[in-house]
Coordinates of C-alpha atoms in Angstrom, one line a residue:
Chain K
M30 CA -181.5 -91.3 -160.0
S31 CA -184.9 -92.8 -159.7
N32 CA -183.7 -95.8 -161.7
L33 CA -182.1 -96.9 -158.4
V34 CA -185.5 -98.1 -157.3
F35 CA -185.5 -100.8 -159.9
L36 CA -182.1 -102.3 -158.9
P37 CA -183.3 -104.4 -156.0
I38 CA -185.8 -106.2 -158.4
L39 CA -183.4 -106.3 -161.4
I40 CA -180.4 -107.8 -159.6
P41 CA -182.1 -111.0 -158.2
L42 CA -184.0 -111.4 -161.5
L43 CA -180.7 -111.3 -163.4
A44 CA -179.0 -113.6 -160.9
G45 CA -181.9 -116.0 -161.3
A46 CA -181.5 -116.0 -165.1
V47 CA -177.7 -116.4 -164.9
T48 CA -177.8 -119.2 -162.4
L49 CA -180.4 -120.9 -164.5
A50 CA -178.0 -120.7 -167.5
L51 CA -175.3 -122.2 -165.4
W52 CA -177.6 -125.2 -164.5
R53 CA -174.8 -127.8 -164.9
S54 CA -172.2 -126.0 -162.8
S55 CA -172.9 -125.9 -159.1
R56 CA -169.6 -124.1 -158.4
W57 CA -170.4 -121.2 -160.7
Q58 CA -174.0 -121.0 -159.4
K59 CA -172.5 -120.6 -155.9
R60 CA -170.1 -117.9 -157.0
V61 CA -172.7 -115.9 -159.0
S62 CA -175.1 -116.2 -156.0
V63 CA -172.6 -114.8 -153.5
I64 CA -171.6 -111.9 -155.8
S65 CA -175.2 -111.0 -156.8
T66 CA -176.5 -111.0 -153.2
L67 CA -173.5 -108.8 -152.3
V68 CA -174.3 -106.4 -155.1
Y69 CA -177.9 -106.5 -154.0
L70 CA -176.8 -105.5 -150.5
I71 CA -174.7 -102.6 -151.9
A72 CA -177.5 -101.4 -154.1
S73 CA -180.0 -101.5 -151.3
V74 CA -177.7 -99.5 -149.1
M75 CA -177.3 -96.9 -151.9
L76 CA -181.1 -96.8 -152.2
A77 CA -181.4 -96.3 -148.5
Q78 CA -178.9 -93.4 -148.6
T79 CA -180.9 -91.7 -151.4
V80 CA -184.2 -92.3 -149.7
S81 CA -183.0 -90.9 -146.4
E82 CA -182.1 -87.7 -148.2
Q83 CA -185.2 -87.4 -150.4
G84 CA -188.0 -89.1 -148.4
H85 CA -189.6 -90.8 -151.4
I86 CA -188.1 -92.0 -154.7
V87 CA -190.7 -92.8 -157.4
L88 CA -190.1 -94.5 -160.7
Q89 CA -192.8 -94.4 -163.3
V90 CA -192.0 -97.6 -165.2
G91 CA -191.7 -97.0 -168.9
G92 CA -192.4 -93.3 -168.5
W93 CA -196.2 -93.9 -168.2
Q94 CA -197.3 -91.4 -165.6
A95 CA -199.3 -92.4 -162.6
P96 CA -202.0 -93.4 -162.2
F97 CA -202.0 -95.0 -165.7
G98 CA -198.6 -96.8 -165.5
I99 CA -197.1 -98.8 -162.8
S100 CA -195.2 -96.8 -160.2
L101 CA -192.4 -98.2 -158.1
V102 CA -192.1 -96.3 -154.8
A103 CA -189.4 -96.5 -152.3
D104 CA -190.4 -94.8 -149.0
F105 CA -188.8 -95.4 -145.6
L106 CA -190.7 -98.5 -144.9
A107 CA -190.1 -100.2 -148.2
T108 CA -186.4 -99.2 -148.1
I109 CA -185.9 -100.6 -144.6
M110 CA -187.5 -103.9 -145.7
I111 CA -185.3 -104.0 -148.8
V112 CA -182.1 -103.5 -146.8
V113 CA -183.1 -106.2 -144.3
T114 CA -184.0 -108.5 -147.1
A115 CA -180.6 -108.0 -148.6
V116 CA -178.9 -108.8 -145.3
V117 CA -181.0 -112.0 -144.9
A118 CA -180.3 -113.0 -148.5
F119 CA -176.6 -112.5 -148.2
C120 CA -176.4 -114.5 -145.0
A121 CA -178.7 -117.3 -146.3
V122 CA -176.6 -117.7 -149.5
L123 CA -173.4 -117.9 -147.4
Y124 CA -175.0 -120.5 -145.2
S125 CA -176.4 -122.4 -148.2
L126 CA -172.8 -122.8 -149.6
V127 CA -172.1 -125.3 -146.9
S128 CA -175.5 -126.6 -145.8
T129 CA -177.5 -127.2 -149.0
P130 CA -177.1 -130.7 -150.3
G131 CA -175.7 -131.1 -153.8
T132 CA -178.9 -132.7 -155.1
H133 CA -180.9 -129.6 -154.2
I134 CA -178.4 -127.3 -156.0
K135 CA -178.6 -129.6 -159.1
F136 CA -182.4 -129.2 -159.2
G137 CA -182.4 -125.4 -159.2
Y138 CA -182.0 -124.3 -155.6
F139 CA -180.2 -121.0 -156.4
P140 CA -182.3 -119.9 -159.3
L141 CA -185.4 -120.4 -157.2
L142 CA -183.9 -118.5 -154.3
H143 CA -183.1 -115.5 -156.5
L144 CA -186.6 -115.5 -158.0
L145 CA -188.0 -115.5 -154.5
L146 CA -185.9 -112.5 -153.7
A147 CA -187.0 -110.7 -156.8
G148 CA -190.6 -111.4 -155.8
V149 CA -190.1 -110.2 -152.3
S150 CA -188.3 -107.0 -153.5
G151 CA -191.0 -106.3 -156.1
A152 CA -193.8 -106.7 -153.5
F153 CA -192.0 -104.1 -151.2
L154 CA -191.4 -101.6 -153.9
T155 CA -194.5 -101.6 -156.0
G156 CA -197.0 -98.8 -155.8
D157 CA -199.7 -100.6 -157.8
L158 CA -202.1 -103.1 -156.4
F159 CA -202.3 -105.5 -159.3
N160 CA -198.5 -105.4 -159.6
L161 CA -198.4 -106.4 -156.0
F162 CA -200.5 -109.4 -156.9
V163 CA -198.0 -110.3 -159.6
W164 CA -195.0 -110.1 -157.3
F165 CA -196.8 -112.1 -154.7
E166 CA -197.3 -114.9 -157.3
V167 CA -193.6 -114.7 -158.4
M168 CA -192.6 -115.1 -154.8
L169 CA -195.1 -117.9 -154.2
L170 CA -194.1 -120.0 -157.2
A171 CA -190.5 -119.8 -156.2
S172 CA -191.4 -120.7 -152.6
F173 CA -193.4 -123.7 -153.8
G174 CA -190.3 -124.9 -155.6
L175 CA -188.0 -124.4 -152.7
L176 CA -190.5 -126.0 -150.3
T177 CA -190.8 -129.2 -152.3
L178 CA -187.1 -129.6 -153.3
G179 CA -186.0 -132.9 -152.0
G180 CA -189.5 -134.5 -152.2
E181 CA -189.7 -136.1 -148.8
R182 CA -193.0 -137.2 -147.4
A183 CA -193.3 -134.4 -144.8
Q184 CA -192.5 -131.9 -147.5
M185 CA -195.2 -133.1 -149.8
E186 CA -197.8 -133.0 -147.0
G187 CA -196.7 -129.6 -145.9
A188 CA -196.6 -128.3 -149.5
I189 CA -200.2 -129.4 -150.3
K190 CA -201.4 -127.3 -147.3
Y191 CA -199.1 -124.4 -148.1
V192 CA -200.1 -124.3 -151.8
T193 CA -203.8 -124.7 -151.2
I194 CA -204.1 -122.0 -148.6
N195 CA -201.9 -119.6 -150.6
L196 CA -203.8 -120.1 -153.8
F197 CA -207.0 -119.5 -151.9
S198 CA -205.6 -116.3 -150.5
S199 CA -204.5 -115.2 -154.0
A200 CA -207.9 -115.8 -155.4
L201 CA -209.4 -113.7 -152.6
F202 CA -206.8 -111.0 -153.3
L203 CA -207.7 -111.0 -157.0
S204 CA -211.4 -110.8 -156.3
A205 CA -210.9 -107.9 -154.0
I206 CA -208.8 -106.2 -156.6
G207 CA -211.6 -106.7 -159.1
L208 CA -214.2 -105.3 -156.8
L209 CA -212.0 -102.3 -155.9
Y210 CA -211.4 -101.6 -159.5
G211 CA -215.1 -101.9 -160.2
S212 CA -216.0 -99.3 -157.6
V213 CA -213.3 -96.7 -158.0
G214 CA -211.6 -97.4 -161.4
T215 CA -208.0 -97.3 -160.4
L216 CA -205.4 -99.6 -158.8
N217 CA -202.6 -97.2 -158.2
M218 CA -202.3 -97.1 -154.4
A219 CA -201.8 -93.4 -154.2
D220 CA -204.7 -92.7 -156.5
L221 CA -206.8 -95.2 -154.6
A222 CA -206.1 -93.3 -151.4
V223 CA -207.3 -90.1 -153.0
K224 CA -210.4 -91.6 -154.7
L225 CA -211.6 -93.7 -151.7
Q226 CA -212.0 -90.5 -149.7
D227 CA -214.9 -89.5 -151.9
V228 CA -216.7 -92.8 -152.0
E229 CA -220.1 -92.6 -150.5
Q230 CA -220.8 -96.3 -149.8
Q231 CA -218.4 -96.8 -146.9
G232 CA -220.0 -100.3 -146.3
L233 CA -218.8 -101.5 -149.7
V234 CA -215.3 -100.2 -149.1
N235 CA -215.2 -101.9 -145.7
A236 CA -216.2 -105.2 -147.2
I237 CA -213.4 -104.9 -149.8
A238 CA -211.0 -103.9 -147.0
L239 CA -211.9 -107.0 -145.1
M240 CA -211.2 -109.2 -148.2
F241 CA -207.8 -107.7 -148.4
M242 CA -207.3 -108.1 -144.7
V243 CA -208.2 -111.8 -144.8
S244 CA -206.0 -112.4 -147.9
F245 CA -202.9 -110.7 -146.3
S246 CA -203.6 -112.2 -142.9
I247 CA -203.3 -115.7 -144.5
K248 CA -200.0 -114.7 -146.1
A249 CA -198.8 -113.2 -142.8
G250 CA -199.9 -116.2 -140.7
A251 CA -202.3 -114.2 -138.5
F252 CA -205.1 -115.7 -136.4
P253 CA -207.2 -117.6 -137.4
F254 CA -205.3 -118.4 -140.6
F255 CA -202.0 -119.5 -139.2
F256 CA -202.4 -123.3 -139.3
W257 CA -200.5 -123.8 -142.6
L258 CA -197.4 -122.2 -141.2
P259 CA -196.3 -124.7 -138.5
A260 CA -197.4 -127.5 -140.8
S261 CA -195.0 -126.6 -143.6
Y262 CA -192.2 -124.3 -142.4
H263 CA -190.2 -127.0 -140.7
T264 CA -190.2 -129.4 -143.7
P265 CA -187.6 -128.0 -146.2
I266 CA -183.9 -127.7 -145.6
I267 CA -182.9 -125.3 -142.9
A268 CA -181.6 -122.5 -145.1
V269 CA -185.0 -122.4 -146.9
S270 CA -186.9 -122.4 -143.6
A271 CA -184.8 -119.5 -142.4
V272 CA -185.5 -117.4 -145.5
F273 CA -189.2 -118.2 -145.3
A274 CA -189.3 -117.5 -141.6
G275 CA -187.5 -114.2 -142.1
L276 CA -189.1 -112.9 -145.2
L277 CA -192.3 -114.5 -146.5
T278 CA -194.8 -113.8 -143.7
K279 CA -193.3 -110.3 -143.4
V280 CA -194.4 -109.6 -146.9
G281 CA -197.9 -110.2 -145.8
V282 CA -197.4 -107.9 -142.8
Y283 CA -195.9 -105.2 -145.0
A284 CA -198.9 -105.4 -147.3
L285 CA -201.2 -105.0 -144.3
Y286 CA -199.2 -102.0 -143.2
R287 CA -199.2 -100.4 -146.7
M288 CA -202.9 -101.0 -147.3
F289 CA -204.2 -100.1 -143.9
S290 CA -202.1 -96.9 -143.4
L291 CA -202.4 -95.6 -147.0
V292 CA -205.5 -96.9 -148.7
F293 CA -208.1 -98.1 -146.2
T294 CA -208.2 -95.4 -143.6
G295 CA -211.7 -94.3 -144.1
D296 CA -213.3 -96.2 -141.2
I297 CA -210.5 -96.8 -138.7
E298 CA -212.9 -97.6 -135.9
F299 CA -214.2 -100.6 -137.8
T300 CA -211.1 -102.0 -139.6
H301 CA -208.4 -101.3 -137.0
E302 CA -210.6 -102.6 -134.2
I303 CA -210.7 -106.0 -136.0
L304 CA -207.0 -105.8 -136.6
L305 CA -206.5 -105.2 -132.8
W306 CA -208.2 -108.4 -131.9
V307 CA -206.6 -110.3 -134.7
G308 CA -203.3 -109.1 -133.3
V309 CA -204.1 -110.1 -129.7
L310 CA -205.3 -113.6 -130.6
T311 CA -202.4 -114.1 -133.0
M312 CA -199.9 -113.4 -130.2
L313 CA -201.7 -115.7 -127.8
S314 CA -202.3 -118.7 -130.2
G315 CA -198.7 -118.6 -131.5
V316 CA -197.0 -118.6 -128.2
L317 CA -199.3 -121.2 -126.7
G318 CA -198.7 -123.4 -129.7
A319 CA -195.0 -123.0 -129.2
A320 CA -195.2 -124.0 -125.5
S321 CA -196.5 -127.4 -126.5
Q322 CA -193.8 -128.3 -129.0
F323 CA -190.5 -130.2 -128.5
E324 CA -189.0 -129.8 -132.0
I325 CA -186.8 -126.7 -132.4
R326 CA -188.0 -125.7 -135.8
R327 CA -191.7 -126.1 -134.8
I328 CA -191.2 -124.0 -131.7
L329 CA -189.6 -121.3 -133.8
S330 CA -192.4 -121.6 -136.4
F331 CA -195.0 -121.0 -133.8
H332 CA -193.1 -118.0 -132.5
I333 CA -193.2 -116.4 -135.9
I334 CA -196.9 -116.4 -135.5
S335 CA -196.9 -114.8 -132.0
Q336 CA -194.4 -112.1 -133.2
I337 CA -196.6 -111.3 -136.2
G338 CA -199.3 -110.6 -133.6
Y339 CA -197.2 -107.8 -132.1
M340 CA -196.7 -106.2 -135.5
I341 CA -200.4 -106.3 -136.3
L342 CA -201.2 -105.0 -132.8
A343 CA -198.9 -102.0 -133.5
L344 CA -200.7 -101.3 -136.8
A345 CA -204.1 -101.6 -135.1
I346 CA -203.2 -99.0 -132.4
F347 CA -202.5 -96.7 -135.3
T348 CA -200.6 -93.8 -133.6
P349 CA -197.2 -92.6 -134.9
A350 CA -195.5 -94.1 -131.8
A351 CA -197.2 -97.5 -132.3
I352 CA -196.4 -97.7 -136.0
A353 CA -192.8 -96.8 -135.2
G354 CA -192.7 -99.7 -132.7
G355 CA -194.2 -102.0 -135.4
V356 CA -191.6 -101.0 -137.9
F357 CA -188.8 -101.5 -135.4
Y358 CA -190.4 -104.9 -134.6
L359 CA -190.4 -105.8 -138.3
F360 CA -186.7 -105.4 -139.0
H361 CA -185.6 -106.6 -135.6
H362 CA -187.7 -109.7 -136.0
I363 CA -186.5 -110.6 -139.5
I364 CA -182.9 -110.7 -138.4
V365 CA -183.5 -112.5 -135.2
K366 CA -185.8 -115.2 -136.5
T367 CA -183.6 -116.0 -139.5
N368 CA -180.7 -116.2 -137.2
L369 CA -182.4 -118.6 -134.8
F370 CA -183.3 -120.9 -137.7
L371 CA -179.7 -120.9 -138.9
I372 CA -178.5 -121.7 -135.4
A373 CA -181.0 -124.6 -135.2
G374 CA -179.4 -125.8 -138.4
L375 CA -175.9 -125.7 -136.8
T376 CA -177.1 -127.7 -133.8
Q377 CA -178.6 -130.2 -136.2
M378 CA -175.2 -130.5 -137.9
L379 CA -173.7 -131.3 -134.6
Q380 CA -176.2 -133.7 -133.1
G381 CA -178.1 -134.9 -136.2
T382 CA -181.6 -134.1 -134.9
Y383 CA -184.0 -131.2 -134.2
E384 CA -185.9 -133.1 -131.4
L385 CA -185.1 -131.4 -128.1
K386 CA -185.5 -134.7 -126.2
Q387 CA -182.5 -136.2 -128.1
M388 CA -180.3 -133.2 -127.8
G389 CA -178.1 -131.9 -125.0
S390 CA -174.7 -131.0 -123.8
L391 CA -174.2 -128.3 -126.5
Y392 CA -173.1 -125.8 -123.9
R393 CA -170.2 -128.0 -122.9
Q394 CA -169.3 -129.0 -126.4
R395 CA -169.6 -125.5 -128.1
P396 CA -169.8 -122.7 -125.5
W397 CA -169.5 -120.0 -128.2
L398 CA -172.4 -121.5 -130.1
A399 CA -174.4 -121.3 -126.9
A400 CA -173.5 -117.6 -126.7
L401 CA -174.5 -117.1 -130.3
F402 CA -177.9 -118.7 -129.6
L403 CA -178.5 -116.7 -126.4
I404 CA -178.3 -113.4 -128.2
P405 CA -181.1 -113.8 -130.7
A406 CA -183.1 -116.0 -128.3
M407 CA -183.1 -113.5 -125.5
S408 CA -183.7 -110.7 -128.0
L409 CA -186.8 -112.6 -129.2
A410 CA -188.0 -112.8 -125.7
G411 CA -187.4 -109.1 -125.2
L412 CA -184.7 -108.9 -122.6
P413 CA -182.8 -105.7 -122.4
P414 CA -180.4 -104.5 -123.8
L415 CA -181.1 -106.5 -126.9
S416 CA -183.1 -105.4 -129.9
G417 CA -186.2 -107.2 -129.0
F418 CA -186.5 -105.2 -125.7
F419 CA -186.8 -101.9 -127.6
A420 CA -189.3 -103.4 -130.1
K421 CA -191.6 -104.7 -127.4
F422 CA -191.0 -101.5 -125.3
L423 CA -192.1 -99.3 -128.1
V424 CA -195.2 -101.3 -128.9
I425 CA -196.3 -101.7 -125.3
E426 CA -195.6 -98.0 -124.5
A427 CA -197.8 -97.0 -127.4
G428 CA -200.5 -99.5 -126.2
I429 CA -200.5 -97.9 -122.7
T430 CA -200.6 -94.3 -124.0
S431 CA -203.6 -95.2 -126.2
Q432 CA -205.2 -97.1 -123.2
Q433 CA -205.5 -100.5 -124.9
W434 CA -205.2 -102.2 -121.5
I435 CA -206.2 -105.8 -122.6
A436 CA -204.0 -105.8 -125.6
T437 CA -201.1 -104.4 -123.7
G438 CA -201.6 -107.0 -120.9
V439 CA -201.7 -109.8 -123.4
A440 CA -198.5 -108.5 -125.1
L441 CA -196.6 -108.5 -121.7
F442 CA -197.9 -112.0 -120.9
V443 CA -196.9 -113.3 -124.3
G444 CA -193.4 -111.9 -123.8
L445 CA -193.1 -114.0 -120.6
L446 CA -194.2 -117.2 -122.4
T447 CA -191.7 -116.4 -125.2
L448 CA -189.0 -116.4 -122.6
Y449 CA -190.3 -119.8 -121.4
S450 CA -190.0 -121.3 -124.8
M451 CA -186.5 -119.9 -125.4
I452 CA -185.4 -121.2 -122.0
K453 CA -186.9 -124.6 -122.9
I454 CA -184.6 -124.8 -125.9
W455 CA -181.7 -123.6 -123.8
A456 CA -182.3 -126.1 -121.1
E457 CA -183.0 -129.1 -123.3
A458 CA -180.5 -128.5 -126.1
F459 CA -177.7 -126.7 -124.5
W460 CA -177.7 -127.4 -120.7
K461 CA -178.8 -130.9 -120.0
A462 CA -176.6 -133.9 -120.7
Q463 CA -177.2 -135.5 -124.1
P464 CA -179.1 -138.8 -123.5
E465 CA -177.3 -140.8 -126.1
A466 CA -174.1 -139.0 -127.0
S467 CA -172.7 -140.0 -130.4
G468 CA -169.1 -139.3 -129.3
K469 CA -168.2 -138.1 -132.8
D470 CA -166.4 -134.8 -132.9
I471 CA -167.9 -132.9 -135.8
S472 CA -166.4 -129.5 -136.8
L473 CA -168.8 -126.8 -137.9
P474 CA -168.1 -125.2 -141.3
L475 CA -166.8 -121.6 -141.0
L476 CA -169.2 -120.4 -143.7
G477 CA -172.1 -121.7 -141.6
V478 CA -170.9 -119.8 -138.5
I479 CA -170.1 -116.4 -140.2
P480 CA -173.7 -115.5 -141.2
V481 CA -174.9 -116.5 -137.7
A482 CA -172.2 -114.3 -136.0
L483 CA -173.0 -111.5 -138.5
M484 CA -176.7 -111.4 -137.6
A485 CA -176.0 -111.8 -133.9
A486 CA -173.7 -108.8 -134.1
M487 CA -176.5 -106.8 -135.8
T488 CA -178.9 -107.8 -133.1
L489 CA -176.4 -106.5 -130.5
I490 CA -175.9 -103.3 -132.4
I491 CA -179.6 -102.6 -132.8
G492 CA -180.0 -103.2 -129.1
L493 CA -176.9 -101.4 -127.7
Y494 CA -177.0 -98.5 -130.1
A495 CA -180.7 -98.2 -130.5
E496 CA -181.1 -94.5 -130.7
P497 CA -180.6 -94.1 -134.5
F498 CA -182.8 -97.1 -135.2
I499 CA -185.6 -95.8 -133.0
Q500 CA -185.4 -92.4 -134.7
L501 CA -185.6 -94.1 -138.1
S502 CA -188.7 -96.1 -137.0
Q503 CA -190.3 -92.9 -135.7
A504 CA -189.6 -91.1 -139.0
T505 CA -191.1 -94.1 -140.8
G506 CA -194.2 -94.0 -138.5
E507 CA -194.6 -90.3 -139.1
Q508 CA -194.3 -90.8 -142.9
L509 CA -196.8 -93.7 -142.9
L510 CA -199.4 -91.7 -141.0
T511 CA -199.1 -88.7 -143.4
P512 CA -200.1 -90.4 -146.6
A513 CA -200.4 -87.0 -148.3
T514 CA -196.6 -86.9 -148.9
Y515 CA -196.7 -90.4 -150.5
I516 CA -199.6 -89.3 -152.7
Q517 CA -197.8 -86.1 -153.6
A518 CA -194.7 -88.0 -154.5
V519 CA -196.4 -90.5 -156.7
L520 CA -199.1 -88.4 -158.4
G521 CA -196.9 -85.2 -158.6
G522 CA -198.7 -82.0 -158.8
Q523 CA -202.2 -83.5 -159.5
P524 CA -204.7 -83.3 -156.7
Chain X
M22 CA -226.8 -109.6 -167.2
S23 CA -224.6 -108.6 -164.2
A24 CA -227.1 -110.3 -161.9
L25 CA -226.8 -113.5 -163.9
M26 CA -223.0 -113.3 -163.8
A27 CA -223.1 -112.6 -160.0
V28 CA -225.1 -115.8 -159.5
A29 CA -222.8 -117.8 -161.8
I30 CA -219.8 -116.5 -159.8
G31 CA -221.4 -117.4 -156.6
I32 CA -222.1 -120.9 -157.8
L33 CA -218.5 -121.2 -159.0
F34 CA -217.1 -120.1 -155.6
A35 CA -219.4 -122.4 -153.8
A36 CA -218.5 -125.4 -156.0
S37 CA -214.8 -124.7 -155.7
L38 CA -215.0 -124.5 -151.9
Y39 CA -217.0 -127.7 -151.8
M40 CA -214.5 -129.5 -153.9
M41 CA -211.6 -128.1 -151.8
L42 CA -213.2 -129.5 -148.6
R43 CA -213.4 -133.0 -150.0
R44 CA -210.8 -135.5 -148.9
S45 CA -209.4 -136.4 -152.3
I46 CA -206.4 -134.4 -153.5
V47 CA -207.7 -134.6 -157.1
K48 CA -210.9 -132.9 -156.1
L49 CA -208.7 -130.3 -154.3
V50 CA -207.0 -129.4 -157.5
M51 CA -210.3 -129.2 -159.3
G52 CA -211.5 -126.8 -156.6
L53 CA -208.4 -124.6 -157.1
I54 CA -209.1 -124.5 -160.9
L55 CA -212.7 -123.4 -160.3
L56 CA -211.5 -120.8 -157.7
S57 CA -209.2 -119.1 -160.1
N58 CA -211.8 -118.9 -162.8
A59 CA -214.3 -117.5 -160.3
A60 CA -211.9 -114.8 -159.3
N61 CA -211.2 -113.8 -162.9
L62 CA -215.0 -113.5 -163.5
V63 CA -215.3 -111.2 -160.6
I64 CA -212.8 -108.8 -162.2
F65 CA -214.6 -109.2 -165.5
T66 CA -218.0 -108.5 -164.1
S67 CA -217.2 -105.7 -161.7
A68 CA -215.4 -103.7 -164.3
G69 CA -218.7 -103.4 -166.1
L70 CA -220.2 -105.7 -168.8
T71 CA -220.5 -104.1 -172.3
S72 CA -221.4 -106.0 -175.4
G73 CA -220.5 -105.2 -178.9
A74 CA -218.3 -102.2 -178.2
P75 CA -214.6 -103.2 -178.5
P76 CA -212.1 -100.7 -177.1
L77 CA -210.9 -99.3 -180.5
L78 CA -210.1 -95.7 -181.3
D79 CA -212.2 -93.9 -183.8
K80 CA -210.3 -93.8 -187.2
V81 CA -210.9 -90.1 -187.7
T82 CA -211.0 -88.4 -184.3
K83 CA -208.4 -90.7 -182.7
E84 CA -210.5 -90.9 -179.6
A85 CA -212.3 -93.7 -177.9
P86 CA -216.1 -93.7 -178.6
V87 CA -218.4 -93.4 -175.6
G88 CA -219.4 -96.6 -173.8
V89 CA -216.6 -99.0 -175.0
A90 CA -215.5 -101.9 -173.0
D91 CA -212.7 -101.3 -170.4
P92 CA -209.6 -102.9 -171.8
L93 CA -207.6 -102.6 -168.6
A94 CA -209.8 -105.2 -166.8
Q95 CA -209.3 -107.6 -169.6
A96 CA -205.6 -107.1 -169.5
L97 CA -205.7 -107.8 -165.8
I98 CA -207.7 -111.0 -166.4
L99 CA -205.3 -112.1 -169.1
T100 CA -202.4 -111.7 -166.7
A101 CA -204.2 -113.5 -164.0
I102 CA -205.1 -116.4 -166.3
V103 CA -201.5 -116.9 -167.3
I104 CA -200.4 -116.9 -163.6
A105 CA -203.2 -119.3 -162.6
F106 CA -202.1 -121.6 -165.5
G107 CA -198.6 -121.7 -164.2
V108 CA -199.6 -122.2 -160.6
L109 CA -202.1 -124.9 -161.4
A110 CA -199.6 -126.8 -163.6
F111 CA -197.4 -126.8 -160.5
S112 CA -200.2 -128.1 -158.3
V113 CA -201.0 -130.9 -160.7
V114 CA -197.4 -132.0 -160.6
L115 CA -197.4 -131.6 -156.8
I116 CA -200.4 -133.9 -156.2
H117 CA -198.9 -136.4 -158.6
R118 CA -195.6 -136.5 -156.6
A119 CA -197.5 -136.4 -153.3
H120 CA -199.5 -139.4 -154.4
E121 CA -196.3 -141.2 -155.4
V122 CA -194.6 -140.4 -152.1
V123 CA -197.5 -140.8 -149.6
Q124 CA -199.2 -143.7 -151.5
T125 CA -202.7 -142.3 -151.0
D126 CA -204.9 -139.6 -152.3
D127 CA -206.8 -139.1 -149.0
L128 CA -206.0 -135.8 -147.3
D129 CA -206.9 -137.3 -144.0
Q130 CA -203.9 -139.5 -144.2
M131 CA -201.6 -136.5 -144.7
K132 CA -201.3 -135.1 -141.2
D133 CA -197.8 -136.3 -140.2
T134 CA -196.7 -132.7 -140.1
D135 CA -199.5 -131.6 -137.8
Q136 CA -198.6 -133.7 -134.8

């Protein structure tokens, strides 16, 4: 049964290989991609079902027992991330069928997309630190390819920044792995958690923890390492931007959650205090950056940063309620943010631009598209009864109970500014009259609208029927803060 | 020996950061190459330097003699070298394409996306 854990990695890898073999036939690449992401979705739901019964599923790859082999571990957090990834992947592939230009598909769009998914899934499921590094690199190389497909000037400039900062972060990650291995002699996360409890030099562990924190913060786009994100995320085609916005930074956040709830918990007053301020400043700088922008994709890119701040804040408060809020925030945000990018793509199909100044009249032209935009936009801003309200509510409530007044105040203020940005898009693109109407009547492709509607429906469900989702987040929070169960599941009967 | 290695790694890191902060994209890639080498040497050194003791099992007892080199760290470095090789090959192609498209190798000219 534990082989189920490997499926979310195996399916996209296979799909990547098959689509690569079908290099000449765009049509078959599309078919294989739809089928494989659907199978991936089914496999992830099956995994979720098993995990919800058993708590942890552990696969020791090749039968090599932990801590000597590589362990793949599916706990609640990893499984939630896998399921949401599958949803995003399926929607993005459907959307790509109609929005991706033929030239991109000819040069390997689908194989790269599947490899990206394999890397993301591997990063979520692995229980070994070096293996995490390898999956990061798989994901990065695929994302480099996707980012530069098309070869326009803005893409090249964005890609140089993106590649450089990510390679720097990887080198830092690798050095930290080396130092950690040198000081405790293991890289299995569960084993690390055990061994680090007995380390006498807490100062050395803190230094290594900070190296990991910086490395993952760069990948997550946290303050002060966020500048690469708004410089590159708006350059590729919109389906790629949507997948990046939904998944890539969240892998960094996931890694922070994993490392700072399981491994580096020896000196919480030091590490989590830093995380708290990183979270606060990330929220602020992201939302202020967004307020100054007038291009939809750039506004949305800056909002990724500010939302990452909430998740890091939740991790920093480090109570079960806060972590629960952070987990809720993670899966709510991935769906909403991907959806907003896809909707931006639809508006671009209609009006041929992403510049708010040149857009307008969308509400009159396409009232239902306006409704589809309002759902994720208001959810992002945190208006009840949508999913974002409960995410913000859980985090802020946890902040108040643990008396983090400044952080909580900033979180509330940032929510207000998020609303401002969303209303700016609404007023400029949907409400005001278009300055130079083209007069052409363009019909939107159905396959472009279905994924948007699907994700909007999920946002509504998470908001209106929040109870099971909140319970799931709370169970995840409890599980993350009792690392003993994770260690027990991976290492078995060993102490 | 480790002290010497530590100094060498420090110099490598410093040199790579200096190169990355220059304006030319060719120097940027050189900086990235040095950076990945420096990271590999960190793993190599921190796992402990042993000379003349390969990690081979004893013929008779089938057990590793005391004080052999740690093969795991070397396996990690091998993996990291291969990955770095792939990534750097990509970045060399990237700067070549970027130079063709943007018509300059000056990073200061590449800030269209930041405005």
